[in-house]
mmCIF file of C-alpha atoms in Angstrom:
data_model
loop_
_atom_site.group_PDB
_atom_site.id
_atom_site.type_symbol
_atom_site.label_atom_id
_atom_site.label_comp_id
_atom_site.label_asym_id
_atom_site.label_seq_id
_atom_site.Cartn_x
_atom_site.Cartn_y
_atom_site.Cartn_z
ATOM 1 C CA UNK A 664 -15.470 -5.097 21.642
ATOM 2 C CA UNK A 665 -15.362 -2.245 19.336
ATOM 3 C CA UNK A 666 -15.820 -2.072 15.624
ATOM 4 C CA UNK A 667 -15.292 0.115 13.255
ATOM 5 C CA UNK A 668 -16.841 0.125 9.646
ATOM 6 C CA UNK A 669 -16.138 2.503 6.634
ATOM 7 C CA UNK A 670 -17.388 3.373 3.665
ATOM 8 C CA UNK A 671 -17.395 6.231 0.483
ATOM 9 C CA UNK A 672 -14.048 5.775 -0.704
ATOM 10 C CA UNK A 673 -14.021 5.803 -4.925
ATOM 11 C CA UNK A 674 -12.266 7.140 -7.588
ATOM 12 C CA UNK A 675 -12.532 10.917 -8.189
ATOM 13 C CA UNK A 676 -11.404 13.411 -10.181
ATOM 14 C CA UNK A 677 -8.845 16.418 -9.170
ATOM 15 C CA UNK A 678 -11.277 19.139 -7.715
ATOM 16 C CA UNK A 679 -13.733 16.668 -6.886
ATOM 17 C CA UNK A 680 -15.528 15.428 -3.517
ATOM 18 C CA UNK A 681 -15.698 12.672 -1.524
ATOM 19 C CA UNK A 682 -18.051 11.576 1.744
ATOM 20 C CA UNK A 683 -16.439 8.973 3.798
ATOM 21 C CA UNK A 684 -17.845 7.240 7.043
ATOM 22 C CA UNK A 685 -17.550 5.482 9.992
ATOM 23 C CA UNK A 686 -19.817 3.732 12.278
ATOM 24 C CA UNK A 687 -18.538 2.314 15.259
ATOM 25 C CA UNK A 688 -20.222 -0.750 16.785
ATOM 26 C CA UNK A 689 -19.879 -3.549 19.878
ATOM 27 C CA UNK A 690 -20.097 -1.372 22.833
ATOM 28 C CA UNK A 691 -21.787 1.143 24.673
ATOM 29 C CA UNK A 692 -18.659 3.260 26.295
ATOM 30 C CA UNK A 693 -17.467 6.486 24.753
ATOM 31 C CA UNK A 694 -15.566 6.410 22.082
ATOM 32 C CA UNK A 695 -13.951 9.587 22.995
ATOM 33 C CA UNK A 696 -12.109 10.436 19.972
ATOM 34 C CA UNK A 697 -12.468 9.435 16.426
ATOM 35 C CA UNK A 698 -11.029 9.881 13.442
ATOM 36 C CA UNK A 699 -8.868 9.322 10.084
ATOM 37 C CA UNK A 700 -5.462 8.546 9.012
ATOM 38 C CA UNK A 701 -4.025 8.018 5.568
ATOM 39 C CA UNK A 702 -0.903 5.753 4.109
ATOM 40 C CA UNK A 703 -0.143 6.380 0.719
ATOM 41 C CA UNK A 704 2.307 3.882 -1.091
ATOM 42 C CA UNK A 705 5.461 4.169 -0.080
ATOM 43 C CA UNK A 706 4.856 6.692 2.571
ATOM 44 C CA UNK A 707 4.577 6.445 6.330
ATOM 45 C CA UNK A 708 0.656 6.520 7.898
ATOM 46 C CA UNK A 709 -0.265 9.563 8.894
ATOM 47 C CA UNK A 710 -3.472 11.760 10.818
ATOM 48 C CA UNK A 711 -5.720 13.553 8.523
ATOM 49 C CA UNK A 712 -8.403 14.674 11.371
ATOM 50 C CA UNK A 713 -9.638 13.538 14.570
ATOM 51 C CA UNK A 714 -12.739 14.865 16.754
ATOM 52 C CA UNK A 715 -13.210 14.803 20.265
ATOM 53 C CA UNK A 716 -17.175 14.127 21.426
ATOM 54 C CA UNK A 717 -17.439 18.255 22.247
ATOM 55 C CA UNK A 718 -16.626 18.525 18.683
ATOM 56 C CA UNK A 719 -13.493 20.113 18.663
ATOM 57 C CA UNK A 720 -11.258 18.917 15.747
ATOM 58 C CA UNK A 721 -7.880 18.962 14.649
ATOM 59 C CA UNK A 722 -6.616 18.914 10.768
ATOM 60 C CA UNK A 723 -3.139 17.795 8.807
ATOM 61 C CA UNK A 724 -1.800 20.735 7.628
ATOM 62 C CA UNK A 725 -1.956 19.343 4.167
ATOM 63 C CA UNK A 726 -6.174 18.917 4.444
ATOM 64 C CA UNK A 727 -6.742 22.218 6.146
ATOM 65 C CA UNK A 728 -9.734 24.332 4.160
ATOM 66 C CA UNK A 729 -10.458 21.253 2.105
ATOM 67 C CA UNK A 730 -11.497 18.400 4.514
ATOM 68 C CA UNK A 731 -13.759 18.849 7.307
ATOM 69 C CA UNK A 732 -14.456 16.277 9.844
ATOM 70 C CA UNK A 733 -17.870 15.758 11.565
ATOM 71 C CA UNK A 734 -19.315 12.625 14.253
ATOM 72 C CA UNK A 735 -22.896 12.398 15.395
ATOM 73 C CA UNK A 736 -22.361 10.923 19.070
ATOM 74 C CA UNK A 737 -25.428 8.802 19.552
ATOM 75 C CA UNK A 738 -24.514 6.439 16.432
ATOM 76 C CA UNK A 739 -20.587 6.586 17.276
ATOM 77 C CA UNK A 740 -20.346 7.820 13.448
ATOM 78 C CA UNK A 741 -17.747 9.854 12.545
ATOM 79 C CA UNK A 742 -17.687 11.679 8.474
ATOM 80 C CA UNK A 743 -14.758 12.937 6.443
ATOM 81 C CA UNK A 744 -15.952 15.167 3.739
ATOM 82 C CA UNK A 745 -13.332 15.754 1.593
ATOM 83 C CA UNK A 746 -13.336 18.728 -1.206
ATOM 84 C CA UNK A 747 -11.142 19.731 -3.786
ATOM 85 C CA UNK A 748 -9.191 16.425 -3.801
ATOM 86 C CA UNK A 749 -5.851 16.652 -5.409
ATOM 87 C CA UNK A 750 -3.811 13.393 -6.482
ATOM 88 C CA UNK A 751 -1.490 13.779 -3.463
ATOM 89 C CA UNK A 752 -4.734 12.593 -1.185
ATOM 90 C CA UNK A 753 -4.910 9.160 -3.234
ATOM 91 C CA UNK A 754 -4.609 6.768 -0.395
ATOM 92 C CA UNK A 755 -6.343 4.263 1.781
ATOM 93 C CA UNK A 756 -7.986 6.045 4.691
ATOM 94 C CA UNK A 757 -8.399 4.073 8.082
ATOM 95 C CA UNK A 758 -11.394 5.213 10.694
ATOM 96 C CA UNK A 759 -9.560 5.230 14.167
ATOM 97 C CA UNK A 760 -11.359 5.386 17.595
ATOM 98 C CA UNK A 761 -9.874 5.910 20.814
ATOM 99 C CA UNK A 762 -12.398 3.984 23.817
ATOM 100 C CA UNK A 763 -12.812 5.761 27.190
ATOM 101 C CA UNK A 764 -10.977 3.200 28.640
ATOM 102 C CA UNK A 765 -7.574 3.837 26.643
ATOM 103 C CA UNK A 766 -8.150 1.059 23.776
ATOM 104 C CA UNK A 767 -7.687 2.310 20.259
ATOM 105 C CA UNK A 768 -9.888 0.579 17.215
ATOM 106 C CA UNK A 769 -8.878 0.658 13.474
ATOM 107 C CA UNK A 770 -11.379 -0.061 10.474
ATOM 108 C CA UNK A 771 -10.241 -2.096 7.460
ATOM 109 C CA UNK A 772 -9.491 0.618 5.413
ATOM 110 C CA UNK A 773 -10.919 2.268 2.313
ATOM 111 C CA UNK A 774 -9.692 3.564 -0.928
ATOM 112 C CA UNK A 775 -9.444 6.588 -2.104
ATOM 113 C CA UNK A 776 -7.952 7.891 -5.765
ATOM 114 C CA UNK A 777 -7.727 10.888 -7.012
ATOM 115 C CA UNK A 778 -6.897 10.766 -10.981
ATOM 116 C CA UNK A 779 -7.707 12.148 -14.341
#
């Protein structure tokens, strides 16, 4: 019943910043955690953040001090901003959302690149 739909992904620069989102959609259940994973090419998929609905959030080592991962409850909207991108973050980043009722939700995906 749940879906999930992104958007900000671009091209940046190295040092640059990106705002990515994440509105979820279909029901009216918690969504009781939400967040973002990456897959690069070639490499395995893995968690960037995720936010419970008390707010508390968790980071990949590798974003720590340079993403930071916000959700306003009543829209079921979760944001990545992402600072000081480096070429390592060029991926697609998927919006994931885990329902109260043990279901997990994936978005399509959106790209991100970092270049110069």
């Amino acid at each position: 019943q749940v879906q999930l739909v992104e958007s900000g992904g671009g091209l940046v620069q190295p040092g640059g910043s990106l705002r990515l989102s994440c509105t979820a959609s279909g029901s009216l259940s918690e969504l009781n955690v939400m967040g973002w994973y990456r897959r690069a090419p070639g490499k395995e998929r893995e968690l960037v953040a995720h936010i419970v609905r008390g707010g508390s959030a968790t980071y990949a080592d590798s974003v720590k001090g340079r993403f930071t991962i916000s959700r306003d409850n009543g829209k079921n909207t979760v944001f990545l901003q992402m600072n000081s991108l480096k070429p390592e973050d060029t991926a697609v980043y998927y919006c994931w959302a885990l329902h109260s009722r043990g279901s997990h939700y994936w978005g399509q995906g959106t790209q991100v690149t970092v270049s110069s």
